[in-house]
Tab-separated table of C-alpha atoms and ligand atoms in Angstrom:
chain	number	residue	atom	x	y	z
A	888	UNK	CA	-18.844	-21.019	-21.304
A	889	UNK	CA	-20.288	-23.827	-19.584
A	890	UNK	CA	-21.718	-24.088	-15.905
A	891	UNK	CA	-19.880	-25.902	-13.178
A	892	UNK	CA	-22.159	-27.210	-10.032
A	893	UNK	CA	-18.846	-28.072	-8.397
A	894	UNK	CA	-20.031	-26.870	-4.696
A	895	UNK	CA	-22.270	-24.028	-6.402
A	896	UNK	CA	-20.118	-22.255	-8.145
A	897	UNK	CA	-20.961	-21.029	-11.283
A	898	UNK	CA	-19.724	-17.860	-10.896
A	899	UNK	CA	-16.498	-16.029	-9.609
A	900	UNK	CA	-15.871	-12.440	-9.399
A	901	UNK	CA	-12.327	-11.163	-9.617
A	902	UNK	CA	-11.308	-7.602	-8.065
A	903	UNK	CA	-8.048	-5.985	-7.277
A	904	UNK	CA	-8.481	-3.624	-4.610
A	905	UNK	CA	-5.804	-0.605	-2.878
A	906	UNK	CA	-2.889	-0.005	-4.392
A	907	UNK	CA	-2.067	-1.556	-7.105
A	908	UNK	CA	0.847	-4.330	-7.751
A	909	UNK	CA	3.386	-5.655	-10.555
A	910	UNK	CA	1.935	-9.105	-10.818
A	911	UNK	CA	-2.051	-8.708	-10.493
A	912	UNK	CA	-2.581	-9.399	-14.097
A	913	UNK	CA	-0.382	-11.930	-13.979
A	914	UNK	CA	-2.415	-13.159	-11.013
A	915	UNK	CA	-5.942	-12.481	-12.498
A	916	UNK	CA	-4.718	-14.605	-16.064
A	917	UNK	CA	-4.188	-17.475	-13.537
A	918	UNK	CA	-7.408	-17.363	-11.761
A	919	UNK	CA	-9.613	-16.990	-14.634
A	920	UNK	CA	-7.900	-20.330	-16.505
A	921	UNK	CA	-7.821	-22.137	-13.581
A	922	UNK	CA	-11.432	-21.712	-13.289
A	923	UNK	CA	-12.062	-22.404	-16.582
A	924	UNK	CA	-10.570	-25.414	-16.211
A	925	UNK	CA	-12.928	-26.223	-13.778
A	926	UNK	CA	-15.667	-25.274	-15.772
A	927	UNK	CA	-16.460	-22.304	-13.499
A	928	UNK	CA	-16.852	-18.492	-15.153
A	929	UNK	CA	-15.279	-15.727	-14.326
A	930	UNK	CA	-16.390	-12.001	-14.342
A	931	UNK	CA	-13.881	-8.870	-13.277
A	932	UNK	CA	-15.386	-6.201	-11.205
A	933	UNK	CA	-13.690	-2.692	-12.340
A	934	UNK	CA	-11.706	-0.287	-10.005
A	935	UNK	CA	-12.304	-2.748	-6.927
A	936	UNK	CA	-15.297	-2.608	-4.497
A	937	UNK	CA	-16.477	0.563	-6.445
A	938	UNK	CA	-16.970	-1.854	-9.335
A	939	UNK	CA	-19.132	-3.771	-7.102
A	940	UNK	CA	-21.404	-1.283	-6.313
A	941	UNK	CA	-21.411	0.350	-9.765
A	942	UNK	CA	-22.286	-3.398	-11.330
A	943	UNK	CA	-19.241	-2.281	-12.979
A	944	UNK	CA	-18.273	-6.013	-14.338
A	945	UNK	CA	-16.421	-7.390	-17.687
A	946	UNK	CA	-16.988	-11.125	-18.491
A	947	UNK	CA	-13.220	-12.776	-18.350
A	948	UNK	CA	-12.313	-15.881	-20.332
A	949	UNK	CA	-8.985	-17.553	-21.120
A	950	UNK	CA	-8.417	-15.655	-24.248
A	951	UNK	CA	-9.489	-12.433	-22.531
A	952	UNK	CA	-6.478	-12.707	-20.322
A	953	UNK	CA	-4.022	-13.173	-22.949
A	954	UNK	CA	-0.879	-11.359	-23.122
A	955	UNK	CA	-1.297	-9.407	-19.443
A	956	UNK	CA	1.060	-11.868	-18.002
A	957	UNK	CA	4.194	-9.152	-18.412
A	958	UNK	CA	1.873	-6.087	-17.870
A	959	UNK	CA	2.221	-4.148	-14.620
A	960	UNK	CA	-0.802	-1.898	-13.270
A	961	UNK	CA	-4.153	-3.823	-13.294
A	962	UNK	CA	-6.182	-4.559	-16.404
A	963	UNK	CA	-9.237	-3.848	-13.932
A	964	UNK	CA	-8.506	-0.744	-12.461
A	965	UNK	CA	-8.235	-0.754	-8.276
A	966	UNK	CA	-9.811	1.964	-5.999
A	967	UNK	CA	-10.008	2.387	-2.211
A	968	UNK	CA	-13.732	2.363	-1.815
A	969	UNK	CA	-15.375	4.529	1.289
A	970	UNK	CA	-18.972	3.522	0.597
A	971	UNK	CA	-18.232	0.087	0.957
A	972	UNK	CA	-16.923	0.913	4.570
A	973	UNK	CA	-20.787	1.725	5.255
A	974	UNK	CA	-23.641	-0.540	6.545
A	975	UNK	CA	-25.752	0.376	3.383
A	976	UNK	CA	-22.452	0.446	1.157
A	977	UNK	CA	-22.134	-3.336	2.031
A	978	UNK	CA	-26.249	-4.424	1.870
A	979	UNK	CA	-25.860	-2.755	-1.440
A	980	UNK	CA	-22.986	-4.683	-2.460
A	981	UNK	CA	-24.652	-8.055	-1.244
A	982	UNK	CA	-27.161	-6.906	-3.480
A	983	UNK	CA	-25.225	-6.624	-6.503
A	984	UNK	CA	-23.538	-9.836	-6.266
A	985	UNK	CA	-26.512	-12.100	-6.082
A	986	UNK	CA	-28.373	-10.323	-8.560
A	987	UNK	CA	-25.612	-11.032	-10.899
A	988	UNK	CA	-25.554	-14.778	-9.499
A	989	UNK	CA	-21.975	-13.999	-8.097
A	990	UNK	CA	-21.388	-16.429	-5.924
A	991	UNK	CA	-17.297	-16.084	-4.846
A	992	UNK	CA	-15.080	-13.757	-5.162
A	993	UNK	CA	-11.424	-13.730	-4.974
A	994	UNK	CA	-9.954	-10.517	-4.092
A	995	UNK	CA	-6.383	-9.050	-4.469
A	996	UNK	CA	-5.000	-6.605	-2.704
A	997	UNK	CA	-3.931	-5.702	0.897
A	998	UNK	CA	-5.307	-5.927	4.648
A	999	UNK	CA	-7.867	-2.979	3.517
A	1000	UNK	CA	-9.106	-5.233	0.933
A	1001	UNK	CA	-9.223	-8.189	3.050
A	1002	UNK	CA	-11.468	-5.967	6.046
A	1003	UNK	CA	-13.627	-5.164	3.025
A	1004	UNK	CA	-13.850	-8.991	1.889
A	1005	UNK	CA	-15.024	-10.078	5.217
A	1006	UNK	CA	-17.321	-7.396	5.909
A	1007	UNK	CA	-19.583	-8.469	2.900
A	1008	UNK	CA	-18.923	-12.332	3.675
A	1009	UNK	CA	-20.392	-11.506	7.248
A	1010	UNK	CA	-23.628	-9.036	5.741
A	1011	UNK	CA	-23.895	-11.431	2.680
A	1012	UNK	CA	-22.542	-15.253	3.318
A	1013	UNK	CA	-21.028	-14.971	-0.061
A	1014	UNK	CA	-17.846	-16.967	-0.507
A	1015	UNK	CA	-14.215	-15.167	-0.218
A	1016	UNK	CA	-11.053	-15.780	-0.964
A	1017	UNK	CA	-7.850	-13.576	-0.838
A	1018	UNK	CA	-4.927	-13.137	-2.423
A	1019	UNK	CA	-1.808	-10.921	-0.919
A	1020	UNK	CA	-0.996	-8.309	-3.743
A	1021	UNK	CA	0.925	-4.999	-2.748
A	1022	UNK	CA	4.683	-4.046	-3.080
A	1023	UNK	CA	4.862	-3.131	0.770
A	1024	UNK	CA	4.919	-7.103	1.351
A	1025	UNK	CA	2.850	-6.333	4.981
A	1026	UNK	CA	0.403	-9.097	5.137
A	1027	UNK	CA	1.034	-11.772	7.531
A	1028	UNK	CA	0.327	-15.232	6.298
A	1029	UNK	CA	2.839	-15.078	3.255
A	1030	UNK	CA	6.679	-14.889	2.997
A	1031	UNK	CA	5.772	-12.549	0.082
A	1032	UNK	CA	2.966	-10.473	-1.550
A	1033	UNK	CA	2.564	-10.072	-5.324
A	1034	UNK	CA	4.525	-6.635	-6.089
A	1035	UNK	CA	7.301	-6.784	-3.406
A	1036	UNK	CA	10.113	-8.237	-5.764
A	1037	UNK	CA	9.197	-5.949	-8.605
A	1038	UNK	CA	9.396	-2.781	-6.686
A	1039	UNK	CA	12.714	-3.730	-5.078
A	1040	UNK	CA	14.248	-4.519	-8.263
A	1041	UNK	CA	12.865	-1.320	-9.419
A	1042	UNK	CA	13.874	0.343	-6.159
A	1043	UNK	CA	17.518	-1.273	-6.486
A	1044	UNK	CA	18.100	-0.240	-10.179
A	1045	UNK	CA	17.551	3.761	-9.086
A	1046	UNK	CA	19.740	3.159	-6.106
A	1047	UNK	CA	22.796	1.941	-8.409
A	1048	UNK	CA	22.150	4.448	-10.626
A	1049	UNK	CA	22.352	7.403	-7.905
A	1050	UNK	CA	25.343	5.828	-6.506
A	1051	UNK	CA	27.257	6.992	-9.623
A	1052	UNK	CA	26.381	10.541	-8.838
A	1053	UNK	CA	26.629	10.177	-4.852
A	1054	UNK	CA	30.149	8.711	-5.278
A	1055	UNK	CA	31.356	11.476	-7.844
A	1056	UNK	CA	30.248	14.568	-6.299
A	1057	UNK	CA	30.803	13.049	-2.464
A	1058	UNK	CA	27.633	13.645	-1.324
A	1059	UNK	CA	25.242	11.976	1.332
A	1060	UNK	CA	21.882	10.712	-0.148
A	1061	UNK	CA	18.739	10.201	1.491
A	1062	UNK	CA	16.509	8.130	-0.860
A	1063	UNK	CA	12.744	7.861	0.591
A	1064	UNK	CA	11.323	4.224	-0.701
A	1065	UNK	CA	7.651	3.138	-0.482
A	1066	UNK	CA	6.500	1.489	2.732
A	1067	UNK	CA	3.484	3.571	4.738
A	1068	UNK	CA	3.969	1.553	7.799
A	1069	UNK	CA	6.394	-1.015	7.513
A	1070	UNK	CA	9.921	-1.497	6.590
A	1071	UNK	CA	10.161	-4.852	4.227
A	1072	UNK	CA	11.342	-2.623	0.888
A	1073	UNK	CA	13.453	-0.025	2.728
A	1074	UNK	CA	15.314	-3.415	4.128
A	1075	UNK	CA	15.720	-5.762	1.381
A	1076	UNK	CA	16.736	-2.366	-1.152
A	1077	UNK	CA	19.044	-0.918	1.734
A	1078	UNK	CA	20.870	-4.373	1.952
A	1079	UNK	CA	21.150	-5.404	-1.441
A	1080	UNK	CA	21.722	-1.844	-2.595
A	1081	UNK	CA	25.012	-1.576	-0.011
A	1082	UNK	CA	23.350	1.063	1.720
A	1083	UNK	CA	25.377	2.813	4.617
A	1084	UNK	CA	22.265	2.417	6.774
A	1085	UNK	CA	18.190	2.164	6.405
A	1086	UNK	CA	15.760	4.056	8.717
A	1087	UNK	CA	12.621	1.894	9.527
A	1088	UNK	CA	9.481	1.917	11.048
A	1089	UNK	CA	10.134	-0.697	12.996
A	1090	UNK	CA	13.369	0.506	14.713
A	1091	UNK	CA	13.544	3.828	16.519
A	1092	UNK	CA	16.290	6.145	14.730
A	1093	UNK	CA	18.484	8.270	16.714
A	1094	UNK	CA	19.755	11.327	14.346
A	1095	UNK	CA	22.912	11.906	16.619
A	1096	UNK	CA	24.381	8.267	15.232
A	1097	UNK	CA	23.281	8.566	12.261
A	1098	UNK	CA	25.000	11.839	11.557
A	1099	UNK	CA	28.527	10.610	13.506
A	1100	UNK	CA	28.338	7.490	11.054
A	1101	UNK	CA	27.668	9.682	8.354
A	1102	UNK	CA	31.107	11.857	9.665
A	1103	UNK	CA	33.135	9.092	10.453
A	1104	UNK	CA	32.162	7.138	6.892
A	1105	UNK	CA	33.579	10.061	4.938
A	1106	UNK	CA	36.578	10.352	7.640
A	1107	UNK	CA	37.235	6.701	6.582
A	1108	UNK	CA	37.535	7.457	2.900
A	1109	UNK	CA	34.182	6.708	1.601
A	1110	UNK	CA	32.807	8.808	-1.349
A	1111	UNK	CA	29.395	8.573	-0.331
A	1112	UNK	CA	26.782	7.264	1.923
A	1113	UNK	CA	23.339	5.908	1.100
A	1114	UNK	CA	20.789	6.371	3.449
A	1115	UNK	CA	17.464	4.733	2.601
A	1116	UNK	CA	14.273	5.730	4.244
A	1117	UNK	CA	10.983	4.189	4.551
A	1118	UNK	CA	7.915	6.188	3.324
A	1119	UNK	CA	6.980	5.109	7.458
A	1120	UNK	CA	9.663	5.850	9.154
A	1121	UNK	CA	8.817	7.412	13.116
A	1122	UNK	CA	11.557	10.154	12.219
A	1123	UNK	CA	9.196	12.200	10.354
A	1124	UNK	CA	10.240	11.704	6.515
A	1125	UNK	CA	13.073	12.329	4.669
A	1126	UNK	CA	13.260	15.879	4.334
A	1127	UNK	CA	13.173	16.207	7.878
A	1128	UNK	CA	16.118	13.422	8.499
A	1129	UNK	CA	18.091	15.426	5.738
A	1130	UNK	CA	17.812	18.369	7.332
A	1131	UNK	CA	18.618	17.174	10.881
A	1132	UNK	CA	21.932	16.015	9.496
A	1133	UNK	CA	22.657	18.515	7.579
A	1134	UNK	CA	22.008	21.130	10.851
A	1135	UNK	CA	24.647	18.919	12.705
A	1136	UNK	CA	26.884	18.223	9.463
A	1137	UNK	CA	26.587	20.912	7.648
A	1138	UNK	CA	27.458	18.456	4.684
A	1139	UNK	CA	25.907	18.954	1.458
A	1140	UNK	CA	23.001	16.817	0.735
A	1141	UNK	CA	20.623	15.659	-1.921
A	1142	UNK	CA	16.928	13.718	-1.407
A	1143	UNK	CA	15.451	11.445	-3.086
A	1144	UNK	CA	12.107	10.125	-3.070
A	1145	UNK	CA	11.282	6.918	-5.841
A	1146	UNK	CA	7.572	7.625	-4.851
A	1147	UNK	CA	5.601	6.000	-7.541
A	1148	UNK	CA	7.848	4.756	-10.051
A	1149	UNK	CA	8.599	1.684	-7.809
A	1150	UNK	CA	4.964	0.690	-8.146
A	1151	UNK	CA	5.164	0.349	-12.140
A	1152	UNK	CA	6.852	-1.611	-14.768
A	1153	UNK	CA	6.844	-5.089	-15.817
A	1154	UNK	CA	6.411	-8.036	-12.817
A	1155	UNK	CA	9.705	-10.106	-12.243
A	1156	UNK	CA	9.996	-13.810	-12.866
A	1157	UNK	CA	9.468	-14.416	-8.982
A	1158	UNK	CA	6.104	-12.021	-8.784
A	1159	UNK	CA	4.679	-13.769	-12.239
A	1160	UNK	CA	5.320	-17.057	-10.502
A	1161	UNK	CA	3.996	-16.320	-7.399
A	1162	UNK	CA	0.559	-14.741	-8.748
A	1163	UNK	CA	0.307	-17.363	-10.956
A	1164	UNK	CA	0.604	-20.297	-7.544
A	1165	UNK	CA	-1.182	-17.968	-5.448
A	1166	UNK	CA	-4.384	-17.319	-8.652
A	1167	UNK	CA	-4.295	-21.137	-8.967
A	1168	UNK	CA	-4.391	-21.953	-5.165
A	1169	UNK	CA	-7.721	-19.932	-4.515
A	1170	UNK	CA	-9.329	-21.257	-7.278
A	1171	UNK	CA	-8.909	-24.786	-5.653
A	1172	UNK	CA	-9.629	-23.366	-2.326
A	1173	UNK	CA	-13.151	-22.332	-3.540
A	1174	UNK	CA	-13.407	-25.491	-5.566
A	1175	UNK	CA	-12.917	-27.330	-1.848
A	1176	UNK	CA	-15.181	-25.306	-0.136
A	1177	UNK	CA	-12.582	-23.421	1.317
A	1178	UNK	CA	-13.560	-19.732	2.275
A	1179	UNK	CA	-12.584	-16.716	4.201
A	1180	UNK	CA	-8.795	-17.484	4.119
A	1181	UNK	CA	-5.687	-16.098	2.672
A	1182	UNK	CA	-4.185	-17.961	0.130
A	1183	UNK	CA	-0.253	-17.551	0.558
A	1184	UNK	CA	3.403	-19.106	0.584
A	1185	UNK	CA	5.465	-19.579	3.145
A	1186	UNK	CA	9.154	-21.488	2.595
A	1187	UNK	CA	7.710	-22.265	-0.740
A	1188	UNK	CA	4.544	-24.353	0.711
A	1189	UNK	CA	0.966	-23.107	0.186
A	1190	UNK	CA	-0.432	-21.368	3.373
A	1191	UNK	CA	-3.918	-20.421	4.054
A	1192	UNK	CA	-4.400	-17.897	6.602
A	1193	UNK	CA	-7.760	-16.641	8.039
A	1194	UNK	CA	-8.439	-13.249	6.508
A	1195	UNK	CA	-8.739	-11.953	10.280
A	1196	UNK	CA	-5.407	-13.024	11.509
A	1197	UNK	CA	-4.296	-10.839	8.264
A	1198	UNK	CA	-4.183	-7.812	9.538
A	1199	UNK	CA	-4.609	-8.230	13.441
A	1200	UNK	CA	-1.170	-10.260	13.084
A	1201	UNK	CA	1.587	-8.621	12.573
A	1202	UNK	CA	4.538	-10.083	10.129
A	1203	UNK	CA	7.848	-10.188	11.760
A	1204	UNK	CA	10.302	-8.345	9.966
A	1205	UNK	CA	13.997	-9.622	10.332
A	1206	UNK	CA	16.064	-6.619	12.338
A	1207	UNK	CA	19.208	-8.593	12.564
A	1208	UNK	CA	19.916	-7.565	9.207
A	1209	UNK	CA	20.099	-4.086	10.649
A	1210	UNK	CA	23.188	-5.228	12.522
A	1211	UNK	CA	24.624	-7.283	9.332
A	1212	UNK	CA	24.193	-4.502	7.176
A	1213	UNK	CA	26.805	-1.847	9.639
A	1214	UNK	CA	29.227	-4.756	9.194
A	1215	UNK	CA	28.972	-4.979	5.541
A	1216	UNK	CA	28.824	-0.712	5.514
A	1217	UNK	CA	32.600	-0.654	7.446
B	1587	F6P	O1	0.271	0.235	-0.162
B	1587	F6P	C1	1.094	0.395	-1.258
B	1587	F6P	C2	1.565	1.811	-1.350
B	1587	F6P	O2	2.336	1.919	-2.541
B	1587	F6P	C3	2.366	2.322	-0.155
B	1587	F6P	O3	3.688	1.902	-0.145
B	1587	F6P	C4	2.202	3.804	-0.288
B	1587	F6P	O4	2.325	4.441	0.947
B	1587	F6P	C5	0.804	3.938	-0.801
B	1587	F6P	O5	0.496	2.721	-1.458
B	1587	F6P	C6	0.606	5.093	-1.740
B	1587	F6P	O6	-0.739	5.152	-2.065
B	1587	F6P	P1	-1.350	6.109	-3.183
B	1587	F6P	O7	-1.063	5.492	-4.509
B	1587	F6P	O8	-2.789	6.143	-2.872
B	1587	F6P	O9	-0.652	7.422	-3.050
């Protein structure tokens, strides 16, 4: 492939980093022929900043990147890498990159991946760029990360299907989503899912209301509740919210927890066309000189957000649609 000298770059690295997302490939086809079109290569690092400092790399062009576009998971593997949290972890991974005349990367992933990107920018000066991807959508900057849709579509189509069983055996269902500290999926899946309530990180749960309105919904003639529950929640999980209910209910109960499964499967239409903005706007970030941001979307509109003020900001999460949700759950 030929060399580009547009501002020195010649090379990109691509790595997907912490859990991975519905939508990476999707995300890594659009960086690598976006930069081709620039004339600038591309090279993916394996399993994420282990890759780095294994020189664990695969040279990417457009037809390497064919047909990923509907493939969940991440054609380059992901890790969460403890060396690279490590003074000599990061001088080796400096290393690495400019003996491999790396001289960007673009990295995908969460705030862990973005603390990792700006810990080598600061021991190496080597150009960064990141990209939101992870289905807990918890990255300020961005309306959305790459994965969120996917896993509350995937979310949403267990939560139908349980219904059918909840409503014909009368039973009260606690279904644990994904979420470690934050409450976007339990929300958006509670609401569109016509849950009878959704336990949150973000708002304290009180057990005593939560089993009356569990009483009083069945009082009123409703066949079953649906109680989603973020992996986060402060209430201590969903076994121990079951069981708390159950002690003042003694109502039969079943759990459920999606776990995994809602990290999997094929990306939506809106994740596809959001990694493929989001791989195109960080290629013409680097392309403008643009580095240590961010790349994201908010209303629509490209954002760039310093890679600091990802994690050390907090994104808001809308609780008023706590209070819409007991209306629509009469
Ligand atoms: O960060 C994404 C996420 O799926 C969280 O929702 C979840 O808590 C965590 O990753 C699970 O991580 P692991 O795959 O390492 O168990």
């Amino acid at each position: 492939m030929k060399s580009s000298n547009i501002n020195n770059l010649n090379k990109v690295g691509i790595l997907t980093s912490g859990g991975d997302a519905p939508g990476m490939n999707a995300c890594i086809r659009a960086i690598v022929r976006c930069a081709a079109n620039h004339g600038i290569n591309t090279v993916g690092i394996k399993r994420g900043y282990a890759g780095v400092l294994k020189k664990d790399f695969i040279e990417l062009h457009p037809r390497a990147v064919a047909n990923i576009i509907q493939r969940g998971g991440t054609i380059l593997g992901t890790a969460r890498c403890e060396e690279m949290k490590t003074k000599a972890g990061l001088t080796k991974a400096v290393e690495v990159l400019s003996k491999n005349h790396i001289d960007a990367l673009i990295t995908i992933g969460g705030d862990g991946t973005f603390r990792g990107a700006v810990a080598l920018a600061e021991s190496g000066g080597i150009k960064i760029i990141g990209i939101p991807g992870t289905i807990d959508n918890d990255v300020y900057g961005t309306d959305y990360t790459i994965g969120f849709d996917t896993a509350v579509n995937t979310a949403l189509d267990a939560i139908d299907k349980i219904r059918d069983t909840a409503g014909s055996l009368q039973r009260p269902f606690f279904i644990e989503v994904m979420g470690k500290s934050r409450g976007f999926i339990a929300l958006d899946v509670g609401i569109a899912g016509g849950a009878e309530d959704i336990l949150i990180p973000e708002t304290p749960t009180n057990i005593e209301e939560l089993s009356q309105e569990i009483e009083s919904n069945f009082k009123k003639g409703k066949k079953s509740s649906i109680i989603v529950v973020a992996e986060g929640d402060d209430s201590g999980g969903v076994y121990r919210v079951a069981q708390q209910v159950w002690e003042r209910l003694k109502l039969e109960y079943r759990i459920c927890v999606l776990g995994h499964i809602q990290r999997g499967g094929s990306p939506t239409a809106r994740d596809r066309i959001l990694a493929s903005k989001l791989g195109v706007s960080a290629v013409e970030a680097l392309v403008n000189s643009q580095s240590g941001y961010m790349v994201g979307e908010h209303n629509g509109q490209t954002t760039f957000t310093s890679l600091e003020d990802t994690w050390k900001k907090s994104k808001k999460l809308d609780t008023k649609l706590l209070k819409m949700l007991k209306v629509l759950a009469t």
